[in-house]
Amino acid sequence: MARQKNEQIRTAIMEAAQQLFMEKGYIATTISSIARAAGTSQSNVYVYFSSKFEIAFAVFDPWLRARVAELEKRVMAQETPEESLRSLIDGLLHGIAADRSGQTLTLVQALATAKPGDEYNPELLIWTMSRIHHMIGGALPSSDPTERNALTHSLMLAFDGIALRQNLRRGEIEDGLSVDALYMMVQALVERRSQARS
Amino acid sequence: MARQKNEQIRTAIMEAAQQLFMEKGYIATTISSIARAAGTSQSNVYVYFSSKFEIAFAVFDPWLRARVAELEKRVMAQETPEESLRSLIDGLLHGIAADRSGQTLTLVQALATAKPGDEYNPELLIWTMSRIHHMIGGALPSSDPTERNALTHSLMLAFDGIALRQNLRRGEIEDGLSVDALYMMVQALVERRSQARS
DNA sequence: ACTCTTTAACGAACGTCATTCGTTAATGCG
DNA sequence: CGCATTAACGAATGACGTTCGTTAAAGAGT
């Protein structure tokens, strides 16, 4: 009944955006540079996406899901609870939140500059939390729900903290120290539990 | 030797900026609205501040120092280590990071949109960390330096996490749960220590 | 009191962006 | 073979931070 959208253009826009966001961050990347790199005009970008914000999430969503899925595989392959927790914390904070490719910089900048109309699907956040919760359950099968929830929330909080810091307070605090500190506290929680049972 | 700056104008700019940042956040506040509210012209604002970013920090710095000083008084007035730690965590996260007045929104937005030339004095961050470290030392006088540093870093990480979330992911995660979770982990660390000593 | 110099103050630009508009022409449908 | 739809595009539009050009206030030197 009418002319069809060309899906190749949509993916070209997303790939160009991902590349440019990685290189220059969300704010410094202009719609016209994305359009140029994707081989189309800036106004045509708005045929495929309703805003710059929407492009950022279209790029970030599959990226995060892939990283979390990778992480889950790695965590589940560990043999001891300690190794599982260590690889979970390390992978989540060093590997994803503090990633070098600039994806979380994009996320943080996009959220910080979001305009009233810009909203994103909270499903991604919920899914991420549920995966973390599941990994904790795998590492500590006998933990009680309260502890599992506490750990999940603490990890999500740390994720946000690292994401903010990595991108906005570059290098002022050693992230390694924060990760070690968090791990020490998780260990304390685990040890208290095993002491209480013995 | 030349005409002098009028300090009343400087403070009027800062007060107008603080008010507007609180109402609308950093990004939605324009220099011209600040100038209008301060009773001067937008170009004259640049006689007193070199950028919008600098205004944000001129406002945020004394605000944060005052909040931390208040917190320190409250924490030091507690009687037991448990009460001290609880009031520290609660005051830092609920009271300051998640503040309702929009000051941390200003901070996060200013940092997220900072341009290459925009830099801020890391002294404020260092000072804040040293105050937290000192409060932890007051609550747990017999703790060892490693634990004290771990707690300090964890609290700063949580501060950043809450700041990001409060402002950018409004209401999607209950912050109360995160604060409780963090407190549970701190308790575990403290209890492990006292168990180890007995 | 009278210059001279510095610079606060201001209105008018400037440059950069995200987004929208007006128009054209592909493309599927009856 | 028209007709309606809409992808595509170049040219606006509207905001906003920042800079420019000019004016005049006000301290220093004589």
CSV table of C-alpha atoms (C1' of nucleotides) in Angstrom, one decimal:
chain,number,residue,atom,x,y,z
A,1,MET,CA,0.0,0.0,0.0
A,2,ALA,CA,3.0,2.3,0.3
A,3,ARG,CA,6.7,2.5,0.1
A,4,GLN,CA,8.5,0.1,2.5
A,5,LYS,CA,11.3,0.9,4.9
A,6,ASN,CA,14.6,-0.5,4.0
A,7,GLU,CA,15.8,-2.6,6.9
A,8,GLN,CA,19.4,-2.3,5.7
A,9,ILE,CA,19.2,1.4,6.3
A,10,ARG,CA,17.9,0.8,9.9
A,11,THR,CA,20.8,-1.5,10.7
A,12,ALA,CA,23.3,0.9,9.0
A,13,ILE,CA,22.1,3.7,11.2
A,14,MET,CA,22.5,1.5,14.3
A,15,GLU,CA,25.9,0.3,13.3
A,16,ALA,CA,27.1,3.8,12.5
A,17,ALA,CA,25.7,5.1,15.8
A,18,GLN,CA,27.3,2.3,17.8
A,19,GLN,CA,30.7,3.1,16.2
A,20,LEU,CA,30.4,6.8,16.8
A,21,PHE,CA,29.1,6.5,20.3
A,22,MET,CA,32.1,4.3,21.1
A,23,GLU,CA,34.5,6.8,19.6
A,24,LYS,CA,33.1,10.1,20.9
A,25,GLY,CA,30.3,9.3,23.4
A,26,TYR,CA,26.6,10.0,23.0
A,27,ILE,CA,26.6,13.8,23.4
A,28,ALA,CA,29.5,14.5,21.0
A,29,THR,CA,27.9,12.3,18.3
A,30,THR,CA,25.6,14.3,16.1
A,31,ILE,CA,22.6,12.9,14.2
A,32,SER,CA,24.2,14.3,11.0
A,33,SER,CA,27.4,12.4,11.6
A,34,ILE,CA,25.4,9.2,12.2
A,35,ALA,CA,23.5,9.8,9.0
A,36,ARG,CA,26.6,10.5,7.0
A,37,ALA,CA,28.3,7.3,8.3
A,38,ALA,CA,25.1,5.4,7.5
A,39,GLY,CA,24.9,6.8,4.0
A,40,THR,CA,21.7,8.7,4.3
A,41,SER,CA,20.4,12.1,5.3
A,42,GLN,CA,19.8,13.3,8.8
A,43,SER,CA,16.2,13.8,8.3
A,44,ASN,CA,15.8,10.3,7.1
A,45,VAL,CA,17.1,9.0,10.3
A,46,TYR,CA,13.8,10.2,11.9
A,47,VAL,CA,11.9,7.9,9.6
A,48,TYR,CA,13.6,5.0,11.4
A,49,PHE,CA,14.0,6.4,14.9
A,50,SER,CA,11.9,9.0,16.7
A,51,SER,CA,14.8,10.5,18.6
A,52,LYS,CA,18.5,10.3,19.3
A,53,PHE,CA,17.6,8.8,22.7
A,54,GLU,CA,15.8,6.0,21.0
A,55,ILE,CA,18.9,5.2,18.8
A,56,ALA,CA,21.0,5.0,21.9
A,57,PHE,CA,18.7,2.5,23.5
A,58,ALA,CA,18.3,0.5,20.3
A,59,VAL,CA,22.1,0.1,20.4
A,60,PHE,CA,22.6,-0.4,24.1
A,61,ASP,CA,19.9,-3.0,24.8
A,62,PRO,CA,21.3,-5.9,22.7
A,63,TRP,CA,24.8,-5.0,23.7
A,64,LEU,CA,24.0,-5.3,27.4
A,65,ARG,CA,22.0,-8.5,26.9
A,66,ALA,CA,24.9,-10.1,25.1
A,67,ARG,CA,27.4,-9.1,27.8
A,68,VAL,CA,25.1,-10.4,30.6
A,69,ALA,CA,24.6,-13.7,28.8
A,70,GLU,CA,28.3,-14.1,28.4
A,71,LEU,CA,28.8,-13.3,32.0
A,72,GLU,CA,26.2,-15.9,33.1
A,73,LYS,CA,28.0,-18.6,31.1
A,74,ARG,CA,31.3,-17.8,32.7
A,75,VAL,CA,29.8,-17.6,36.3
A,76,MET,CA,28.0,-20.8,35.9
A,77,ALA,CA,31.1,-22.6,34.8
A,78,GLN,CA,33.0,-21.9,38.0
A,79,GLU,CA,33.4,-24.7,40.5
A,80,THR,CA,33.2,-23.1,43.9
A,81,PRO,CA,30.8,-20.5,45.3
A,82,GLU,CA,33.8,-18.2,46.0
A,83,GLU,CA,34.9,-18.4,42.4
A,84,SER,CA,31.4,-17.9,41.1
A,85,LEU,CA,30.9,-14.8,43.2
A,86,ARG,CA,34.3,-13.4,42.4
A,87,SER,CA,33.7,-13.8,38.6
A,88,LEU,CA,30.2,-12.3,38.9
A,89,ILE,CA,31.4,-9.2,40.7
A,90,ASP,CA,34.4,-8.8,38.6
A,91,GLY,CA,32.6,-9.4,35.3
A,92,LEU,CA,29.7,-7.2,36.2
A,93,LEU,CA,31.7,-4.3,37.5
A,94,HIS,CA,35.0,-4.4,35.6
A,95,GLY,CA,33.8,-6.1,32.5
A,96,ILE,CA,30.4,-4.4,31.9
A,97,ALA,CA,29.9,-1.3,34.1
A,98,ALA,CA,33.4,-0.1,33.5
A,99,ASP,CA,33.7,-1.3,29.9
A,100,ARG,CA,36.2,0.4,27.7
A,101,SER,CA,34.1,0.5,24.6
A,102,GLY,CA,32.1,3.4,25.8
A,103,GLN,CA,28.7,1.7,25.9
A,104,THR,CA,28.0,2.7,29.4
A,105,LEU,CA,29.1,6.2,28.7
A,106,THR,CA,26.5,6.3,26.1
A,107,LEU,CA,23.9,5.0,28.5
A,108,VAL,CA,24.8,7.5,31.2
A,109,GLN,CA,24.9,10.4,28.9
A,110,ALA,CA,21.7,9.5,27.2
A,111,LEU,CA,19.9,9.1,30.5
A,112,ALA,CA,21.4,12.3,31.9
A,113,THR,CA,20.2,14.4,28.9
A,114,ALA,CA,16.9,12.7,28.4
A,115,LYS,CA,14.0,15.0,27.7
A,116,PRO,CA,10.6,14.6,29.2
A,117,GLY,CA,9.3,12.6,26.2
A,118,ASP,CA,12.3,10.3,26.3
A,119,GLU,CA,11.5,7.1,28.0
A,120,TYR,CA,13.0,3.6,27.9
A,121,ASN,CA,11.6,0.2,28.5
A,122,PRO,CA,12.3,-0.8,32.1
A,123,GLU,CA,12.2,-4.4,30.9
A,124,LEU,CA,15.9,-4.4,30.3
A,125,LEU,CA,16.7,-3.4,33.8
A,126,ILE,CA,14.3,-6.0,35.2
A,127,TRP,CA,15.8,-8.7,33.1
A,128,THR,CA,19.3,-7.8,34.1
A,129,MET,CA,18.4,-7.9,37.8
A,130,SER,CA,16.7,-11.2,37.4
A,131,ARG,CA,19.8,-12.7,35.7
A,132,ILE,CA,22.0,-11.5,38.5
A,133,HIS,CA,19.6,-12.9,41.1
A,134,HIS,CA,19.7,-16.2,39.2
A,135,MET,CA,23.5,-16.2,39.2
A,136,ILE,CA,23.6,-15.6,42.9
A,137,GLY,CA,21.2,-18.4,43.5
A,138,GLY,CA,23.5,-20.6,41.5
A,139,ALA,CA,26.6,-19.6,43.5
A,140,LEU,CA,24.9,-19.9,46.9
A,141,PRO,CA,22.1,-22.4,46.5
A,142,SER,CA,21.3,-22.5,50.2
A,143,SER,CA,21.1,-18.8,50.7
A,144,ASP,CA,17.9,-17.4,52.0
A,145,PRO,CA,15.8,-15.0,49.8
A,146,THR,CA,16.6,-12.0,51.9
A,147,GLU,CA,20.3,-12.4,51.5
A,148,ARG,CA,19.9,-13.1,47.8
A,149,ASN,CA,17.9,-10.0,47.3
A,150,ALA,CA,20.3,-7.9,49.3
A,151,LEU,CA,23.2,-9.1,47.2
A,152,THR,CA,21.3,-8.5,44.0
A,153,HIS,CA,20.5,-4.9,45.0
A,154,SER,CA,24.0,-4.2,46.2
A,155,LEU,CA,25.4,-5.4,42.9
A,156,MET,CA,23.0,-3.3,40.9
A,157,LEU,CA,23.8,-0.3,43.0
A,158,ALA,CA,27.5,-0.9,42.5
A,159,PHE,CA,26.9,-1.3,38.8
A,160,ASP,CA,25.3,2.1,38.6
A,161,GLY,CA,28.1,3.6,40.8
A,162,ILE,CA,30.8,2.3,38.6
A,163,ALA,CA,29.0,3.3,35.4
A,164,LEU,CA,28.7,6.9,36.7
A,165,ARG,CA,32.3,7.0,37.9
A,166,GLN,CA,33.9,5.4,34.9
A,167,ASN,CA,32.4,7.9,32.7
A,168,LEU,CA,32.0,11.1,34.7
A,169,ARG,CA,34.8,11.1,37.2
A,170,ARG,CA,37.5,9.6,35.0
A,171,GLY,CA,40.2,8.0,37.0
A,172,GLU,CA,39.7,9.9,40.2
A,173,ILE,CA,38.9,6.8,42.2
A,174,GLU,CA,40.6,3.5,41.5
A,175,ASP,CA,37.8,1.2,40.5
A,176,GLY,CA,39.8,-1.8,41.5
A,177,LEU,CA,39.7,-0.7,45.1
A,178,SER,CA,35.9,-0.4,45.0
A,179,VAL,CA,35.5,-3.8,43.4
A,180,ASP,CA,37.8,-5.4,46.0
A,181,ALA,CA,35.9,-3.6,48.8
A,182,LEU,CA,32.6,-4.9,47.5
A,183,TYR,CA,34.0,-8.4,47.3
A,184,MET,CA,35.3,-8.3,50.8
A,185,MET,CA,31.8,-7.4,52.0
A,186,VAL,CA,30.2,-10.1,50.1
A,187,GLN,CA,32.6,-12.6,51.5
A,188,ALA,CA,31.7,-11.4,55.0
A,189,LEU,CA,28.1,-12.0,54.3
A,190,VAL,CA,28.8,-15.5,53.0
A,191,GLU,CA,31.1,-16.3,55.9
A,192,ARG,CA,28.7,-15.1,58.5
A,193,ARG,CA,26.1,-17.4,57.1
A,194,SER,CA,28.4,-20.5,57.2
A,195,GLN,CA,29.5,-19.6,60.7
A,196,ALA,CA,25.9,-19.3,61.8
A,197,ARG,CA,25.1,-22.8,60.5
A,198,SER,CA,28.1,-24.5,62.1
B,1,MET,CA,42.9,50.8,38.1
B,2,ALA,CA,39.6,49.6,36.7
B,3,ARG,CA,36.0,49.0,37.3
B,4,GLN,CA,35.3,46.5,40.0
B,5,LYS,CA,33.1,43.4,40.0
B,6,ASN,CA,30.0,43.7,42.1
B,7,GLU,CA,30.0,40.7,44.5
B,8,GLN,CA,26.3,41.2,44.9
B,9,ILE,CA,25.8,40.2,41.3
B,10,ARG,CA,28.0,37.1,41.7
B,11,THR,CA,25.9,35.9,44.6
B,12,ALA,CA,22.7,36.8,42.9
B,13,ILE,CA,23.8,34.6,39.9
B,14,MET,CA,24.6,31.7,42.2
B,15,GLU,CA,21.3,32.0,44.1
B,16,ALA,CA,19.3,32.2,41.0
B,17,ALA,CA,21.2,29.3,39.6
B,18,GLN,CA,20.6,27.2,42.7
B,19,GLN,CA,16.9,27.9,42.7
B,20,LEU,CA,16.5,27.1,39.0
B,21,PHE,CA,18.7,24.0,39.1
B,22,MET,CA,16.5,22.8,41.9
B,23,GLU,CA,13.3,23.4,40.0
B,24,LYS,CA,14.3,22.3,36.6
B,25,GLY,CA,17.6,20.5,36.8
B,26,TYR,CA,20.9,21.6,35.2
B,27,ILE,CA,20.1,20.9,31.6
B,28,ALA,CA,16.7,22.5,31.4
B,29,THR,CA,18.0,25.7,33.1
B,30,THR,CA,19.3,28.2,30.6
B,31,ILE,CA,21.9,30.8,31.2
B,32,SER,CA,19.5,33.5,30.1
B,33,SER,CA,16.9,32.3,32.7
B,34,ILE,CA,19.7,32.5,35.4
B,35,ALA,CA,20.6,36.0,34.2
B,36,ARG,CA,17.0,37.1,34.2
B,37,ALA,CA,16.4,35.8,37.7
B,38,ALA,CA,19.6,37.4,38.9
B,39,GLY,CA,18.7,40.8,37.3
B,40,THR,CA,21.5,41.0,34.8
B,41,SER,CA,22.2,40.1,31.2
B,42,GLN,CA,23.3,36.7,30.0
B,43,SER,CA,26.5,38.0,28.6
B,44,ASN,CA,27.4,39.5,31.9
B,45,VAL,CA,27.1,36.1,33.6
B,46,TYR,CA,30.3,35.3,31.7
B,47,VAL,CA,32.1,38.1,33.5
B,48,TYR,CA,31.6,36.2,36.7
B,49,PHE,CA,31.7,32.6,35.6
B,50,SER,CA,33.5,31.1,32.6
B,51,SER,CA,30.9,28.5,31.9
B,52,LYS,CA,27.6,27.0,32.9
B,53,PHE,CA,29.6,24.1,34.3
B,54,GLU,CA,31.5,26.3,36.6
B,55,ILE,CA,28.3,27.8,38.0
B,56,ALA,CA,27.0,24.3,38.7
B,57,PHE,CA,30.1,23.5,40.8
B,58,ALA,CA,30.2,26.9,42.5
B,59,VAL,CA,26.7,26.0,43.7
B,60,PHE,CA,27.2,22.3,44.4
B,61,ASP,CA,30.5,22.5,46.3
B,62,PRO,CA,29.3,24.5,49.4
B,63,TRP,CA,26.0,22.6,49.4
B,64,LEU,CA,27.7,19.2,49.6
B,65,ARG,CA,30.2,20.4,52.3
B,66,ALA,CA,27.4,21.7,54.4
B,67,ARG,CA,25.4,18.4,54.1
B,68,VAL,CA,28.5,16.3,54.9
B,69,ALA,CA,29.3,18.5,57.9
B,70,GLU,CA,25.7,18.1,59.2
B,71,LEU,CA,25.9,14.4,58.7
B,72,GLU,CA,29.2,14.2,60.6
B,73,LYS,CA,27.7,15.9,63.6
B,74,ARG,CA,24.7,13.5,63.6
B,75,VAL,CA,26.9,10.4,63.2
B,76,MET,CA,29.3,11.4,65.9
B,77,ALA,CA,26.4,12.0,68.3
B,78,GLN,CA,25.2,8.4,68.1
B,79,GLU,CA,26.0,6.1,71.1
B,80,THR,CA,26.7,2.7,69.6
B,81,PRO,CA,28.7,1.6,66.6
B,82,GLU,CA,25.6,0.2,65.0
B,83,GLU,CA,23.7,3.4,65.4
B,84,SER,CA,26.6,5.4,64.0
B,85,LEU,CA,26.9,3.2,60.9
B,86,ARG,CA,23.2,3.2,60.3
B,87,SER,CA,22.9,6.9,60.5
B,88,LEU,CA,26.0,7.3,58.3
B,89,ILE,CA,24.6,5.0,55.6
B,90,ASP,CA,21.2,6.4,55.8
B,91,GLY,CA,22.2,10.0,55.9
B,92,LEU,CA,24.7,9.6,53.1
B,93,LEU,CA,22.5,7.7,50.7
B,94,HIS,CA,18.9,8.8,51.6
B,95,GLY,CA,19.8,12.2,52.8
B,96,ILE,CA,22.4,13.4,50.4
B,97,ALA,CA,22.8,11.2,47.3
B,98,ALA,CA,19.0,10.8,46.9
B,99,ASP,CA,18.2,14.3,48.0
B,100,ARG,CA,14.9,15.8,46.9
B,101,SER,CA,16.2,19.2,46.3
B,102,GLY,CA,17.8,18.3,43.0
B,103,GLN,CA,21.3,19.1,43.8
B,104,THR,CA,22.7,15.7,42.8
B,105,LEU,CA,20.6,15.8,39.6
B,106,THR,CA,22.5,19.0,38.9
B,107,LEU,CA,25.8,17.3,39.6
B,108,VAL,CA,25.1,14.3,37.5
B,109,GLN,CA,23.8,16.3,34.6
B,110,ALA,CA,26.7,18.7,34.7
B,111,LEU,CA,29.2,15.9,34.8
B,112,ALA,CA,27.5,14.0,32.0
B,113,THR,CA,27.4,16.9,29.7
B,114,ALA,CA,30.8,18.3,30.6
B,115,LYS,CA,32.8,19.4,27.6
B,116,PRO,CA,36.6,18.8,27.3
B,117,GLY,CA,37.5,22.1,28.9
B,118,ASP,CA,35.1,21.6,31.8
B,119,GLU,CA,37.0,20.3,34.8
B,120,TYR,CA,36.3,20.4,38.4
B,121,ASN,CA,38.4,20.5,41.5
B,122,PRO,CA,38.9,16.9,42.8
B,123,GLU,CA,39.5,18.3,46.2
B,124,LEU,CA,35.8,18.2,47.0
B,125,LEU,CA,35.7,14.4,46.3
B,126,ILE,CA,38.8,13.8,48.3
B,127,TRP,CA,37.5,15.8,51.2
B,128,THR,CA,34.2,13.9,51.2
B,129,MET,CA,36.0,10.6,51.2
B,130,SER,CA,38.2,11.7,54.1
B,131,ARG,CA,35.2,12.7,56.1
B,132,ILE,CA,33.5,9.4,55.5
B,133,HIS,CA,36.7,7.6,56.4
B,134,HIS,CA,36.9,9.6,59.6
B,135,MET,CA,33.2,8.8,60.5
B,136,ILE,CA,33.9,5.1,60.0
B,137,GLY,CA,36.9,5.4,62.3
B,138,GLY,CA,34.7,7.0,64.9
B,139,ALA,CA,32.1,4.3,64.7
B,140,LEU,CA,34.6,1.4,64.6
B,141,PRO,CA,37.6,2.6,66.5
B,142,SER,CA,39.2,-0.9,66.5
B,143,SER,CA,38.8,-1.6,62.8
B,144,ASP,CA,41.8,-2.3,60.7
B,145,PRO,CA,42.8,0.1,57.9
B,146,THR,CA,41.9,-2.4,55.2
B,147,GLU,CA,38.4,-2.7,56.4
B,148,ARG,CA,38.0,1.0,56.9
B,149,ASN,CA,39.1,1.6,53.4
B,150,ALA,CA,36.8,-1.0,52.0
B,151,LEU,CA,33.9,0.5,53.8
B,152,THR,CA,34.8,4.0,52.6
B,153,HIS,CA,35.1,2.9,49.0
B,154,SER,CA,31.9,0.9,49.2
B,155,LEU,CA,30.0,3.8,50.6
B,156,MET,CA,31.3,6.2,47.9
B,157,LEU,CA,30.4,3.6,45.3
B,158,ALA,CA,26.9,3.4,46.7
B,159,PHE,CA,26.7,7.2,46.8
B,160,ASP,CA,27.4,7.4,43.1
B,161,GLY,CA,25.0,4.6,42.4
B,162,ILE,CA,22.1,6.2,44.2
B,163,ALA,CA,22.9,9.6,42.6
B,164,LEU,CA,22.7,8.1,39.2
B,165,ARG,CA,19.6,6.1,39.9
B,166,GLN,CA,17.7,8.8,41.8
B,167,ASN,CA,18.0,11.1,38.9
B,168,LEU,CA,18.2,9.0,35.8
B,169,ARG,CA,16.1,6.0,36.5
B,170,ARG,CA,13.4,7.6,38.6
B,171,GLY,CA,11.6,5.1,40.7
B,172,GLU,CA,12.5,2.0,38.9
B,173,ILE,CA,14.3,0.5,41.8
B,174,GLU,CA,13.3,1.1,45.4
B,175,ASP,CA,16.3,2.9,46.9
B,176,GLY,CA,15.2,1.8,50.3
B,177,LEU,CA,16.0,-1.8,49.4
B,178,SER,CA,19.4,-0.9,48.2
B,179,VAL,CA,20.2,1.0,51.4
B,180,ASP,CA,19.0,-1.9,53.5
B,181,ALA,CA,21.0,-4.3,51.5
B,182,LEU,CA,24.2,-2.3,52.0
B,183,TYR,CA,23.5,-2.0,55.7
B,184,MET,CA,23.1,-5.7,55.9
B,185,MET,CA,26.5,-6.3,54.3
B,186,VAL,CA,28.2,-3.7,56.5
B,187,GLN,CA,26.7,-5.5,59.5
B,188,ALA,CA,28.1,-8.8,58.3
B,189,LEU,CA,31.6,-7.2,58.0
B,190,VAL,CA,31.3,-5.9,61.5
B,191,GLU,CA,30.0,-9.1,63.0
B,192,ARG,CA,32.6,-11.2,61.3
B,193,ARG,CA,35.2,-9.0,62.9
B,194,SER,CA,33.8,-9.4,66.4
B,195,GLN,CA,33.4,-13.1,65.9
B,196,ALA,CA,37.0,-13.4,64.7
B,197,ARG,CA,38.2,-11.7,67.8
B,198,SER,CA,36.2,-13.8,70.3
C,1,DA,C1',39.4,68.5,37.6
C,2,DC,C1',41.0,66.0,33.7
C,3,DT,C1',42.7,62.4,31.1
C,4,DC,C1',43.8,57.4,30.4
C,5,DT,C1',43.2,52.8,31.0
C,6,DT,C1',40.8,48.9,32.4
C,7,DT,C1',36.8,46.3,32.3
C,8,DA,C1',31.8,45.5,33.8
C,9,DA,C1',27.7,45.6,31.3
C,10,DC,C1',24.8,44.7,27.5
C,11,DG,C1',22.5,43.7,23.1
C,12,DA,C1',23.4,41.5,19.1
C,13,DA,C1',25.5,38.0,16.8
C,14,DC,C1',27.5,33.1,16.0
C,15,DG,C1',27.8,28.3,15.7
C,16,DT,C1',26.0,24.0,16.8
C,17,DC,C1',22.4,20.7,17.3
C,18,DA,C1',18.2,18.0,17.5
C,19,DT,C1',14.0,18.1,15.3
C,20,DT,C1',10.4,19.5,11.8
C,21,DC,C1',8.6,21.1,7.3
C,22,DG,C1',7.7,21.1,2.4
C,23,DT,C1',8.4,18.7,-1.5
C,24,DT,C1',9.6,14.9,-4.6
C,25,DA,C1',9.4,10.5,-6.2
C,26,DA,C1',9.3,5.3,-5.2
C,27,DT,C1',6.3,1.6,-4.5
C,28,DG,C1',2.5,-1.4,-3.5
C,29,DC,C1',-2.7,-1.7,-4.3
C,30,DG,C1',-7.2,-1.6,-6.6
D,1,DC,C1',-2.8,2.7,-15.2
D,2,DG,C1',-3.9,6.0,-11.7
D,3,DC,C1',-4.0,6.7,-6.5
D,4,DA,C1',-2.7,6.8,-2.0
D,5,DT,C1',1.0,6.2,1.0
D,6,DT,C1',5.3,7.4,2.7
D,7,DA,C1',10.7,7.0,2.3
D,8,DA,C1',14.0,10.2,1.3
D,9,DC,C1',16.0,14.7,1.2
D,10,DG,C1',17.4,19.6,1.5
D,11,DA,C1',16.2,23.5,3.8
D,12,DA,C1',14.2,25.6,7.7
D,13,DT,C1',13.3,26.2,12.8
D,14,DG,C1',14.1,26.9,17.4
D,15,DA,C1',17.2,26.4,21.5
D,16,DC,C1',21.0,27.3,23.7
D,17,DG,C1',25.9,28.2,25.3
D,18,DT,C1',29.2,31.3,24.2
D,19,DT,C1',31.7,35.2,21.9
D,20,DC,C1',31.9,40.0,19.8
D,21,DG,C1',31.6,44.9,19.5
D,22,DT,C1',30.5,48.8,21.8
D,23,DT,C1',29.5,51.8,25.7
D,24,DA,C1',30.4,53.8,29.8
D,25,DA,C1',31.5,53.3,34.9
D,26,DA,C1',35.3,54.0,37.9
D,27,DG,C1',39.9,53.8,39.9
D,28,DA,C1',45.0,55.7,39.0
D,29,DG,C1',48.1,59.2,37.7
D,30,DT,C1',49.0,64.1,36.9
